[in-house]
CSV table of C-alpha atoms in Angstrom, one decimal:
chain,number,residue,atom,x,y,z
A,1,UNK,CA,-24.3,71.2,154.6
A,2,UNK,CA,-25.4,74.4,155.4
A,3,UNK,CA,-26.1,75.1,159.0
A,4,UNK,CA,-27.5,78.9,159.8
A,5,UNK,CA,-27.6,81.6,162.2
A,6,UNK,CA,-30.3,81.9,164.3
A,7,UNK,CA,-32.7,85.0,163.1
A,8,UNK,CA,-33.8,86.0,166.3
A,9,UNK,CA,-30.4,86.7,167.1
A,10,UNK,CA,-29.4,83.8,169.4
A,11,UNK,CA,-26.4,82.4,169.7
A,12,UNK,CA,-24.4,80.8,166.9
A,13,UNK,CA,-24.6,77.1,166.3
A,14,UNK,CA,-21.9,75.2,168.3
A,15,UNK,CA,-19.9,72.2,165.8
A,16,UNK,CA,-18.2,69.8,167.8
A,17,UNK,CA,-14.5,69.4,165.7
A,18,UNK,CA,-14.6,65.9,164.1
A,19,UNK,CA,-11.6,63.6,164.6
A,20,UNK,CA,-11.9,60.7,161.9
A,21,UNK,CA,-9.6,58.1,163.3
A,22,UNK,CA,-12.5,56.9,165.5
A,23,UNK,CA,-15.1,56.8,162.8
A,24,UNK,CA,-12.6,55.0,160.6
A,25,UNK,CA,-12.1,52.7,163.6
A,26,UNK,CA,-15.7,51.7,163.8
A,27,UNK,CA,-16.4,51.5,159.9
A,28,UNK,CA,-13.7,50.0,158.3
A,29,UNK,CA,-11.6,48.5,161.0
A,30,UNK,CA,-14.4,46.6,162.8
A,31,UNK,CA,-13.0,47.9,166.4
A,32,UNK,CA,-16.1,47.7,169.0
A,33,UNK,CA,-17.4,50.7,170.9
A,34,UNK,CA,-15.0,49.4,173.6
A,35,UNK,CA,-12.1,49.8,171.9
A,36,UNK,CA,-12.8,53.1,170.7
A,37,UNK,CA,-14.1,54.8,173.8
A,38,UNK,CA,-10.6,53.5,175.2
A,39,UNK,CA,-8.6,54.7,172.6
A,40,UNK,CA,-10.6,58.2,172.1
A,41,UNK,CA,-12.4,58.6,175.7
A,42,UNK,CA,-13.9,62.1,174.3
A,43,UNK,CA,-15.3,60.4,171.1
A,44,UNK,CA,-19.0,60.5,172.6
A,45,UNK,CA,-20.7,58.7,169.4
A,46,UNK,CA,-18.6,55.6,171.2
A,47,UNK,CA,-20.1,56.1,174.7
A,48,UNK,CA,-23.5,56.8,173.1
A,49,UNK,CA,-23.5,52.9,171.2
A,50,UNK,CA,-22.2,51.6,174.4
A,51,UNK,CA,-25.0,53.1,175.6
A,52,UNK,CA,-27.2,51.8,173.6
A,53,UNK,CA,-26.1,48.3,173.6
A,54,UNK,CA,-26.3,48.3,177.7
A,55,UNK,CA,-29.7,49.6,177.2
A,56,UNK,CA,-31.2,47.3,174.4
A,57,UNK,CA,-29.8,44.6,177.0
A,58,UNK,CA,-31.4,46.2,179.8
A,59,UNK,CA,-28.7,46.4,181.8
A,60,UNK,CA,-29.8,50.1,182.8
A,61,UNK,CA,-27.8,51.6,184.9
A,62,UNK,CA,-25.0,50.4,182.7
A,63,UNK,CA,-26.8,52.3,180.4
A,64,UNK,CA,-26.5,55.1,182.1
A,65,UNK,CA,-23.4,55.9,183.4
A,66,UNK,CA,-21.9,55.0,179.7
A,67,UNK,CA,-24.3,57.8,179.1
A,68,UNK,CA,-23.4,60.1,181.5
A,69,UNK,CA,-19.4,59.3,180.6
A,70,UNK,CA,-20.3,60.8,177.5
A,71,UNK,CA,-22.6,63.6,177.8
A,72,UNK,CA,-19.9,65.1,180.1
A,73,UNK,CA,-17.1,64.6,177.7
A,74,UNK,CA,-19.4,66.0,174.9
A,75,UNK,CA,-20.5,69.4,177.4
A,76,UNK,CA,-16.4,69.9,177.6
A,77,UNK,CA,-16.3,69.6,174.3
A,78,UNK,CA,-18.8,72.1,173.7
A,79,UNK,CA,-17.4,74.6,176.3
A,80,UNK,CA,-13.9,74.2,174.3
A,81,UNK,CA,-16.0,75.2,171.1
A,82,UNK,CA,-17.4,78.1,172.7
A,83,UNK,CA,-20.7,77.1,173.5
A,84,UNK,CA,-22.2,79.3,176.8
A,85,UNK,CA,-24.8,76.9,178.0
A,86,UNK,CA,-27.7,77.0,175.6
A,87,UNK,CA,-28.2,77.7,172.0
A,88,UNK,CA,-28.0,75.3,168.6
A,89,UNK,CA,-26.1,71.9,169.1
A,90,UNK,CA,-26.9,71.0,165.3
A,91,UNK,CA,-27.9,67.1,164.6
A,92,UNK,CA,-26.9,67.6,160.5
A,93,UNK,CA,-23.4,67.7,162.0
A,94,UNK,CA,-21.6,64.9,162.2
A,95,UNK,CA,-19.5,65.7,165.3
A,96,UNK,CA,-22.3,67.0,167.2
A,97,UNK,CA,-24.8,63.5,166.7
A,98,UNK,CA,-22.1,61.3,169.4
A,99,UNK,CA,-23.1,64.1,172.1
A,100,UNK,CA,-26.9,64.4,171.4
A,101,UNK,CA,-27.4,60.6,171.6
A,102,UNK,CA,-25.5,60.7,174.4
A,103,UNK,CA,-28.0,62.9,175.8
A,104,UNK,CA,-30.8,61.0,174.7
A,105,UNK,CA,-29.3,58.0,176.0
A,106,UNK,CA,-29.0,59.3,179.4
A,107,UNK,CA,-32.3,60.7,179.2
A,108,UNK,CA,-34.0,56.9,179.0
A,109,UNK,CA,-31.9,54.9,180.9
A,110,UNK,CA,-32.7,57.9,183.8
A,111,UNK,CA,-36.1,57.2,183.1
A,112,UNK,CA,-35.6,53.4,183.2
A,113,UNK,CA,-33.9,53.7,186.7
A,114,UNK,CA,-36.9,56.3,188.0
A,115,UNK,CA,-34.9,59.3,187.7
A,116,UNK,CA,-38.0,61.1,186.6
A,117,UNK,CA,-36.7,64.5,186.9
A,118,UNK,CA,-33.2,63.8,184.9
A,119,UNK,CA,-35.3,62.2,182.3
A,120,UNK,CA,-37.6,65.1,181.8
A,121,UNK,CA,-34.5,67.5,181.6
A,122,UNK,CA,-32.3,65.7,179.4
A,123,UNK,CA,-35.1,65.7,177.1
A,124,UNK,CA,-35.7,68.9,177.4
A,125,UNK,CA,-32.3,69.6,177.0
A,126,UNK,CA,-32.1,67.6,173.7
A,127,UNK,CA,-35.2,69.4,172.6
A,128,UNK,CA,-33.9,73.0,173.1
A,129,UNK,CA,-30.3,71.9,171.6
A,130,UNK,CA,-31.8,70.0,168.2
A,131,UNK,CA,-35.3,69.8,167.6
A,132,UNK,CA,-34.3,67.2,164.4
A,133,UNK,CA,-32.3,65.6,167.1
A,134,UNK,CA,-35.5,65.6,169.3
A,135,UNK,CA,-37.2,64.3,166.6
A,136,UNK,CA,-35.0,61.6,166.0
A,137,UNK,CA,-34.2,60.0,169.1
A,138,UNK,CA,-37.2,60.4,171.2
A,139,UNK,CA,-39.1,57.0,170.2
């Protein structure tokens, strides 16, 4: 995977480091997002399927505060990889895809609980970070 600098002379993309005990965890050893936000609490692809899950069950503001739980871990996460508050969060890297669903995540279930002006900044934000990202999640 080849991820490149931006031409207009931004900042480098930010890649989250990738730990794969979790992602083993969910694949091969059939432990549930529960088990795995537990046992790795700054693992956001776990918080972002919990997420999810609370959402599709519409149980919203469970929804969001699994979320919010992650897009926090995942902006420490970014600040320990050197990101400065904008710039490329790229969604062809693994490690970075926990953090931008998170993101998305947050962004609906804000919506869903009339947090208009959350929603149309985490979207934003997700926009500006990965437009494939972007792309992706906003359905």
């Amino acid at each position: 995977m080849a991820i490149h600098r931006n031409l207009l002379d931004g900042p480098d993309p930010t890649l989250l480091p990738e730990d794969e005990q979790p992602y083993r965890m969910l694949a091969e050893e059939s432990a549930s997002p529960t088990q795995v936000a537990a046992d790795f609490p700054s693992f956001c692809l776990a918080w972002a399927m919990l997420a999810d899950d609370a959402y599709a069950a519409g149980r919203y503001v469970e929804s969001y505060a699994y979320a919010r739980t992650g897009y926090h871990r995942g902006l420490d996460a970014l600040r320990r990889s050197g990101w400065k508050g904008h710039g490329p969060v790229p969604w062809e890297h693994r490690g970075n895809r926990g953090f931008l669903r998170c993101l998305a995540a947050l962004a609906r279930a804000a919506g869903a609980i009339k947090e208009t002006e959350e929603e149309a900044r985490c979207w934003q934000f997700l926009k500006d970070s990965s437009a494939e990202a972007y792309a992706e999640l906003k359905q």
